[in-house]
Structures are given as C-alpha cells and as structure tokens.
mmCIF file of C-alpha atoms in Angstrom:
data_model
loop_
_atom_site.group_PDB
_atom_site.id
_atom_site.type_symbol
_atom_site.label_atom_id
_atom_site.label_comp_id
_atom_site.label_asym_id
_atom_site.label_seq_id
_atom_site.Cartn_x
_atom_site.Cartn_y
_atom_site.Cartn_z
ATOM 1 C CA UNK A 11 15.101 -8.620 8.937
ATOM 2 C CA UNK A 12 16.071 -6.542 6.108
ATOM 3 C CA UNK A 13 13.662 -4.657 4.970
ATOM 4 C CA UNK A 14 14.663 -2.441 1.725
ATOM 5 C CA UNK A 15 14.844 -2.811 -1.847
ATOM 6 C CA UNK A 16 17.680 -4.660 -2.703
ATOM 7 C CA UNK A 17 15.454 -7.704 -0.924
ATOM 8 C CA UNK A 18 13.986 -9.461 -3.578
ATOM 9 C CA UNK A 19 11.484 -11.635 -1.262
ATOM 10 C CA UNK A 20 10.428 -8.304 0.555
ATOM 11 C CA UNK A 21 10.340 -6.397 -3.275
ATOM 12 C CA UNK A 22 7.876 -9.141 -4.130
ATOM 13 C CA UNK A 23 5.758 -9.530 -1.203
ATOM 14 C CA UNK A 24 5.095 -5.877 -1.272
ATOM 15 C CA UNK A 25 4.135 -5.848 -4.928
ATOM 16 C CA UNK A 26 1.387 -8.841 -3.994
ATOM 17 C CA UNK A 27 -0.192 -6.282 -1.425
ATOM 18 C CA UNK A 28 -2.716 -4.925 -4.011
ATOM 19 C CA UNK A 29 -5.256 -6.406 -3.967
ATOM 20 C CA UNK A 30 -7.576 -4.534 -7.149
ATOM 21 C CA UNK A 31 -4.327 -4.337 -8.933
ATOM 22 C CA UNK A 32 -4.915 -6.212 -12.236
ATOM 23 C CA UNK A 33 -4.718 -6.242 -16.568
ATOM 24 C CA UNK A 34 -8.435 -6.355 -17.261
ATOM 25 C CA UNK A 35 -7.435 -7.324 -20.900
ATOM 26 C CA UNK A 36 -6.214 -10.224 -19.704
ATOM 27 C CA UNK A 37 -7.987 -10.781 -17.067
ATOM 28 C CA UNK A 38 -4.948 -11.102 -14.753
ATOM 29 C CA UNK A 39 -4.606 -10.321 -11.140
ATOM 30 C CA UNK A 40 -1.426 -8.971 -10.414
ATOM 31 C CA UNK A 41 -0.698 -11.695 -7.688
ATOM 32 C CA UNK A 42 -1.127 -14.322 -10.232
ATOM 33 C CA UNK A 43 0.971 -12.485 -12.577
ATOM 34 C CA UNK A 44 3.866 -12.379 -10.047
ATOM 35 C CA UNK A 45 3.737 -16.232 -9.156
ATOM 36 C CA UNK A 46 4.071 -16.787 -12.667
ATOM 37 C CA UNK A 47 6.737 -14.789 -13.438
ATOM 38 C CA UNK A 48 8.805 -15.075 -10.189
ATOM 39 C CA UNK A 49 10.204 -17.304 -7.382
ATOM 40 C CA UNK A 50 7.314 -16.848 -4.967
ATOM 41 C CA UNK A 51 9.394 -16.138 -1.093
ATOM 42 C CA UNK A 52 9.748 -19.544 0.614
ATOM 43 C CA UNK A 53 7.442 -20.793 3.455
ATOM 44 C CA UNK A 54 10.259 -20.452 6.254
ATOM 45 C CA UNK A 55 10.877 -16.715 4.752
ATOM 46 C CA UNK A 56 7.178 -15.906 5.136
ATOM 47 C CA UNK A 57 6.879 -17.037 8.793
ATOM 48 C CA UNK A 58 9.708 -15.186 10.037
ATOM 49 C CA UNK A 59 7.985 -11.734 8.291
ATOM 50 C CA UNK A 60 4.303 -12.443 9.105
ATOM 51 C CA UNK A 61 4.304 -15.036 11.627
ATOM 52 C CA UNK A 62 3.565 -18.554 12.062
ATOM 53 C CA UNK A 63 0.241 -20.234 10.716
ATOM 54 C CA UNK A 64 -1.158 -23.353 12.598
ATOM 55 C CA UNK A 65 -2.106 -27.021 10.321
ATOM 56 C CA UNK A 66 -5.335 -25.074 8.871
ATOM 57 C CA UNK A 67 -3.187 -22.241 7.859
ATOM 58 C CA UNK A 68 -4.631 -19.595 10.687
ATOM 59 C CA UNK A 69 -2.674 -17.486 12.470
ATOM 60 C CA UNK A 70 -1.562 -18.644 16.082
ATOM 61 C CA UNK A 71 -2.598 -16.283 18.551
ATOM 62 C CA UNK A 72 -0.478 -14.409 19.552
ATOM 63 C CA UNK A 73 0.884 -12.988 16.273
ATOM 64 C CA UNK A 74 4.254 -13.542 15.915
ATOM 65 C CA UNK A 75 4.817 -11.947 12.712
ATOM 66 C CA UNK A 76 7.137 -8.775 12.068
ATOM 67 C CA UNK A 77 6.219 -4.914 12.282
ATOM 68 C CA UNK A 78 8.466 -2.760 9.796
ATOM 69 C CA UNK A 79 8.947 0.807 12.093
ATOM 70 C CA UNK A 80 9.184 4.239 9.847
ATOM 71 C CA UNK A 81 9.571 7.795 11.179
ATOM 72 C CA UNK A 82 7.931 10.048 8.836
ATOM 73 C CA UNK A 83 8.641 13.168 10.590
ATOM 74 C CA UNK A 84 8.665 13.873 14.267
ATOM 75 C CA UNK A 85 5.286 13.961 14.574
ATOM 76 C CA UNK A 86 4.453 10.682 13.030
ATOM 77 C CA UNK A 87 5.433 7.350 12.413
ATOM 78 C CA UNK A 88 4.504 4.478 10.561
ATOM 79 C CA UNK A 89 4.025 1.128 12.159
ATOM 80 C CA UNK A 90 3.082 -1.629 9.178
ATOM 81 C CA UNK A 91 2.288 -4.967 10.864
ATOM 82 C CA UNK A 92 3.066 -8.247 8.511
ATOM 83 C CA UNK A 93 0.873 -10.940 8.819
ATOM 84 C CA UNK A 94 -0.158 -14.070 7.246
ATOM 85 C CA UNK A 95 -2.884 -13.079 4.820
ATOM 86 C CA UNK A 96 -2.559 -9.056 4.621
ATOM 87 C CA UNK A 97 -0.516 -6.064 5.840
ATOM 88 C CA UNK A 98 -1.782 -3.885 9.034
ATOM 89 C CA UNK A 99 -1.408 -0.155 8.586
ATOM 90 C CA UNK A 100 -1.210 2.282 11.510
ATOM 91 C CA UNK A 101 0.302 6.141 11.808
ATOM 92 C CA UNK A 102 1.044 6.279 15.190
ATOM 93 C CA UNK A 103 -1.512 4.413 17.094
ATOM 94 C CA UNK A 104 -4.314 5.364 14.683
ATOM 95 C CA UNK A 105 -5.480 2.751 12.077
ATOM 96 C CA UNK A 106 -5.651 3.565 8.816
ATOM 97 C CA UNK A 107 -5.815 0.178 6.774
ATOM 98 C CA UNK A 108 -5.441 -3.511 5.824
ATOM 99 C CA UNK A 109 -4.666 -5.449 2.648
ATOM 100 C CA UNK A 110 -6.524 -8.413 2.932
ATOM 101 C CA UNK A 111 -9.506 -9.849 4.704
ATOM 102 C CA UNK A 112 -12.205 -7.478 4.801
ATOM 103 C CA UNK A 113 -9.662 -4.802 2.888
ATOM 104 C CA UNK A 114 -9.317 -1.440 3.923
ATOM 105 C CA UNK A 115 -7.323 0.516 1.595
ATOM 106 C CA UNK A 116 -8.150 3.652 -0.669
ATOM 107 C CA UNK A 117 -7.134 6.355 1.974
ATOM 108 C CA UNK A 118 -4.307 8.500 0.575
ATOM 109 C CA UNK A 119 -4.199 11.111 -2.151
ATOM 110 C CA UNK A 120 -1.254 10.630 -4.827
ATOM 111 C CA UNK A 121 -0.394 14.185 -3.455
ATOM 112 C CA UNK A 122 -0.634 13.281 0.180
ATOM 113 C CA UNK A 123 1.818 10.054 -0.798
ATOM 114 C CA UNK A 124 4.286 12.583 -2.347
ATOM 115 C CA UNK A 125 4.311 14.941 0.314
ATOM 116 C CA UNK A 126 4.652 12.423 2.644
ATOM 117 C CA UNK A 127 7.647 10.363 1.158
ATOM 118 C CA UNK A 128 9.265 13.638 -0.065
ATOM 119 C CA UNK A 129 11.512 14.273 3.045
ATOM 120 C CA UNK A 130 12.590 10.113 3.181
ATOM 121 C CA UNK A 131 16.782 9.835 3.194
ATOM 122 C CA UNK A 132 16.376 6.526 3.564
ATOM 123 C CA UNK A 133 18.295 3.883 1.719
ATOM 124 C CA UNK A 134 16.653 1.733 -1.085
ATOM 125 C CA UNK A 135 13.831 2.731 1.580
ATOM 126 C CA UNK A 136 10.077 0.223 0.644
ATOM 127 C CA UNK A 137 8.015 3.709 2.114
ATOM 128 C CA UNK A 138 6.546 4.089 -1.478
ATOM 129 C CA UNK A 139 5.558 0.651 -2.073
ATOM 130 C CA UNK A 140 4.571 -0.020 1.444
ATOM 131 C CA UNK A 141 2.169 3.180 1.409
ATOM 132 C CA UNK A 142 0.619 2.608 -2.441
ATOM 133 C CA UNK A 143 -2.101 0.504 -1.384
ATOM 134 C CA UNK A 144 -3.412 2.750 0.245
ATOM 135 C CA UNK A 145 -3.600 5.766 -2.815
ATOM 136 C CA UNK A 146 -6.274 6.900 -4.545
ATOM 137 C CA UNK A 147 -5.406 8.146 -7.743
ATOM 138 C CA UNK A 148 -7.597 9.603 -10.656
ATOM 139 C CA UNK A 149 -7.015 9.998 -14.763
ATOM 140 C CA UNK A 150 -5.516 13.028 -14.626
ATOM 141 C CA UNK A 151 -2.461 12.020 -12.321
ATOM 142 C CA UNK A 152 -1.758 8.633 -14.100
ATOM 143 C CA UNK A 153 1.108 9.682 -16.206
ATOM 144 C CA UNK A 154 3.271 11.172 -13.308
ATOM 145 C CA UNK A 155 1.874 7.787 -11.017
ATOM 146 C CA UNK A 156 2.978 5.084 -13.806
ATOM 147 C CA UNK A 157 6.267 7.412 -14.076
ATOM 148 C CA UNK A 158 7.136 7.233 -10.812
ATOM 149 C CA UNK A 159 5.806 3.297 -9.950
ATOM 150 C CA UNK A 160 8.179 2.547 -12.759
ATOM 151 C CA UNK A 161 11.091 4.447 -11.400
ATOM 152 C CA UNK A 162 10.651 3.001 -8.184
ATOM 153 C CA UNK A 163 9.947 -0.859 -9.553
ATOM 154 C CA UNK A 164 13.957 -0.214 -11.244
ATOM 155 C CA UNK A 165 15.534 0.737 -8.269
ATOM 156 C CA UNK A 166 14.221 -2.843 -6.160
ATOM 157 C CA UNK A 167 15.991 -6.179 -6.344
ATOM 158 C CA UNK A 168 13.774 -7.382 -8.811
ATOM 159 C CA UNK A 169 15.786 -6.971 -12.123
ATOM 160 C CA UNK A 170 12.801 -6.606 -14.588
ATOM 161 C CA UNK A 171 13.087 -6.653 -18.359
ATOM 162 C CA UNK A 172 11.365 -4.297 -20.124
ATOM 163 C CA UNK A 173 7.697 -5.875 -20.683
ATOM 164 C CA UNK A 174 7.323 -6.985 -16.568
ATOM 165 C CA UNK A 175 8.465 -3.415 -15.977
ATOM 166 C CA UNK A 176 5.510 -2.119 -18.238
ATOM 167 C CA UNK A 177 3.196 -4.687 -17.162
ATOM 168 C CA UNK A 178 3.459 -4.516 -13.384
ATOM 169 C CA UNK A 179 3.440 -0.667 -13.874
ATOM 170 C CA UNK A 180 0.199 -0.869 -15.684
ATOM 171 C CA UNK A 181 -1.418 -3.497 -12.859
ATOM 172 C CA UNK A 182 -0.163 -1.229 -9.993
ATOM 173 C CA UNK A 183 -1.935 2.100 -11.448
ATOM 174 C CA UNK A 184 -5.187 0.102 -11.608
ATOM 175 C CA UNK A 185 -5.189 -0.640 -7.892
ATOM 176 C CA UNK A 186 -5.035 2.753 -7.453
ATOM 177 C CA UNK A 187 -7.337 4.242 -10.304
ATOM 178 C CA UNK A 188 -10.373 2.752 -10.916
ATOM 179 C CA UNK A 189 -12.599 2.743 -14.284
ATOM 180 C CA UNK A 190 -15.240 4.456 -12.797
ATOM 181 C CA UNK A 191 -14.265 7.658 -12.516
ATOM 182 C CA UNK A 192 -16.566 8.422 -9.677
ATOM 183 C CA UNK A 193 -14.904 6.513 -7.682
ATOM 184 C CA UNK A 194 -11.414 8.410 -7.415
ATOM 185 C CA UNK A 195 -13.088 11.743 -6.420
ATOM 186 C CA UNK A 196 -11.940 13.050 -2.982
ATOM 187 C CA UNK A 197 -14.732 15.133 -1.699
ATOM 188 C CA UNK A 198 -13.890 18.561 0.772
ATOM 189 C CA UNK A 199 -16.387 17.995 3.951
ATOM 190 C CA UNK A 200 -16.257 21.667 5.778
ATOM 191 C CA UNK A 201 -14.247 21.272 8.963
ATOM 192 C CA UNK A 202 -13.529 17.700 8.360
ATOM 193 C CA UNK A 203 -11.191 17.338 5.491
ATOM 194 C CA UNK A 204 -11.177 14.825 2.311
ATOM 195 C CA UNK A 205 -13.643 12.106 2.080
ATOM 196 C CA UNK A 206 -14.472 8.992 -0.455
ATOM 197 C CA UNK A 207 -17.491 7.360 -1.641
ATOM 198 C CA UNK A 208 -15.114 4.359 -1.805
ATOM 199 C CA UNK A 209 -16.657 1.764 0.978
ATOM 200 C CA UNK A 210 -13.484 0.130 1.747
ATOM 201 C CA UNK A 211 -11.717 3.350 3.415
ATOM 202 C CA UNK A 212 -11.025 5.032 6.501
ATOM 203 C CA UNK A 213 -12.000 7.828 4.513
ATOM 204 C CA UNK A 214 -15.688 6.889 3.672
ATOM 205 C CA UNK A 215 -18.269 10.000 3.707
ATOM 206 C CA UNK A 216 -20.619 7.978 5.709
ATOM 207 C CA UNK A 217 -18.118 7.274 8.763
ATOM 208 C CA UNK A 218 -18.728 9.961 11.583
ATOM 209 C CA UNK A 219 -17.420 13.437 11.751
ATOM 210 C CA UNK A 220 -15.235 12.559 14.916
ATOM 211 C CA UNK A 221 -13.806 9.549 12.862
ATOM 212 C CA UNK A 222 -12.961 11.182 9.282
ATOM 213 C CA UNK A 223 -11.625 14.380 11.924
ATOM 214 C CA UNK A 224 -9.375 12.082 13.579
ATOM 215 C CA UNK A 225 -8.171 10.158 10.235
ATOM 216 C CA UNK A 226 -7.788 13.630 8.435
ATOM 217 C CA UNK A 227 -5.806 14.857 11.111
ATOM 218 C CA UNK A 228 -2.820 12.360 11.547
ATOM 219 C CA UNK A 229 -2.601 12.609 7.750
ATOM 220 C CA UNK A 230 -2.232 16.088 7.430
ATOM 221 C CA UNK A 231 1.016 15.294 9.927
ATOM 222 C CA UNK A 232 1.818 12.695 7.750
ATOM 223 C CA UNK A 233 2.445 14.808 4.707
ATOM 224 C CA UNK A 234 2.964 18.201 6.706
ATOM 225 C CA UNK A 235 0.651 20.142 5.527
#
C-alpha cells in the first residue's frame, strides 16, 4: 500500500486516530467532524489496511491487517500495526500504545516528537501524524504545535480550505493538551526518566520502575538524546 501524504484515504484515517481530539464549543469530536466534511475511505480500502472483520464486525483471528515499517535511526524503528478499531504502536519490539479500545496514548513529549522526526528524509512521509497521538503537549508549546499541525495538515492530500484547516488544527491540539493543566505535566523520577499522572500511558507514575526504565529508554533512542 501507499502509505504517504499525497493518500487521501491514509491522510484521513490518520487524522480519525485521536481519540480526545475535539471543539468543546461545539461539542464536536473530531471523527464526527471528518465524516461530515469528507468521503469517509471505502469498506474494501479499510480491509486491505487493517484487516478483515467477520458478520459482527470483529476481527478474524489471525489479523490480517497491514503494519506501516519506519526506521527512525539505526537504533530504532517504528512498527505501527493497522487494525480494525485502533492503531498498534511499537518501537522495536517494545509497546508503547493503542488508539482505541482501552486507549493507550499520552506518551511522548512535543520535544521528544521533534527530535525524533527531525532527521526524517522521507517523502510526503505520515511519521508526524502517525506519532501525534501519542504527544503530550502543555499551554506553553501550543503556538509552535498548532503551527506545525497546520503546516503538516497543507502538505497531505487533503486540499483543505481555510476554516477545515483552522478547525482540524484546533481539534488536533486538544488531543494533545488538555484543559486541566495538571494533566500535561511530565514529572523527572531520579534514575527513571519522565513520567505522567495521565492513566492512559505507558508513562504512568504508578507503573513499576523496571517498566517506566524500559519505556524511557527506547525513547531516549527514539529522539537521540
């Protein structure tokens, strides 16, 4: 399959992967938004990314559904596994999310994301948008985050005027900062690295010390620090 930004079904199944993204105004969930505003990716286009679903709509077993490959640097890659209801995260063979079920997201600092996608060459490459969900972001950051969400949205197949630009910018940046401030505070644990109070993370202070060592340390490859 092809996999990059100038593939409109791919540009907007990534961009339903956010699952707090919303307009709280409007009370408006950003996948709602998008099947409202766009051609939603046919059925026979979904099965070939995330695999076939039986007459209830579960996944057959075994998963036949697509894994998009990434080298990040030579000491990591990224293996993103597509299925039916969410996307499947792993750096190397070490978890580090999902976007649906029992989600699993809030893992990355917007500085960690940066460093991370700094050295990709790739063309029209979906690294950004496939590794947002999983950024935590905080007040402070928001006008470089929205900057750069928007610069990214413009380069994909999607051909947005100026107010679904805006809008989907402003939905995104919710997913990743939330109203409560508390909750977008990374928190130094001495010889451990960066934890959350944020339950749904791989990150969470409460996980064990071998855990949040183990999580800290493929990231750190990740971005090269």
């Amino acid at each position: 399959m092809k996999l990059n930004l100038s593939n409109q079904d791919f540009c907007i199944y990534l961009i339903t992967q956010f699952p707090f993204a919303a307009d709280e105004e409007k009370e408006t969930m950003l996948s709602d938004y998008m099947m409202a505003h766009f051609k939603m990716p046919s059925k026979e286009w979904l099965e070939e990314l995330s695999g076939q679903t039986d007459e209830n709509g579960g996944e057959l077993d075994p998963w036949n559904g697509y894994t998009y490959v990434h080298e990040v640097n030579d000491k990591v890659t990224l293996f993103a596994e597509f299925h039916a209801y969410n996307t499947v995260y792993f750096f190397n063979d070490i978890y580090l999310g999902n976007s649906g079920g029992h989600v699993h997201l809030s893992l990355l600092t917007w500085t960690e994301l940066k460093e991370i996608i700094e050295n990709d060459r790739t063309e029209l490459s979906p690294l950004f948008l496939l590794l947002l969900p999983l950024v935590i972001g905080n007040d402070s950051e928001r006008t470089g985050i929205e900057a750069k969400i928007s610069a990214v949205l413009q380069q994909t197949a999607l051909d947005l005027n100026e107010t679904q630009l805006g809008e989907i910018t402003k939905m995104l940046s919710s997913h990743l900062i939330f109203g409560d401030s508390r909750k977008n505070i990374f928190t130094p644990k001495e010889n451990i690295g960066l934890t959350t109070s944020r339950n749904h993370s791989e990150r969470n202070e409460q996980h064990s010390d071998e855990e949040l060592k183990q999580i800290n340390e493929i990231i750190s490859l990740a971005s090269g620090v």
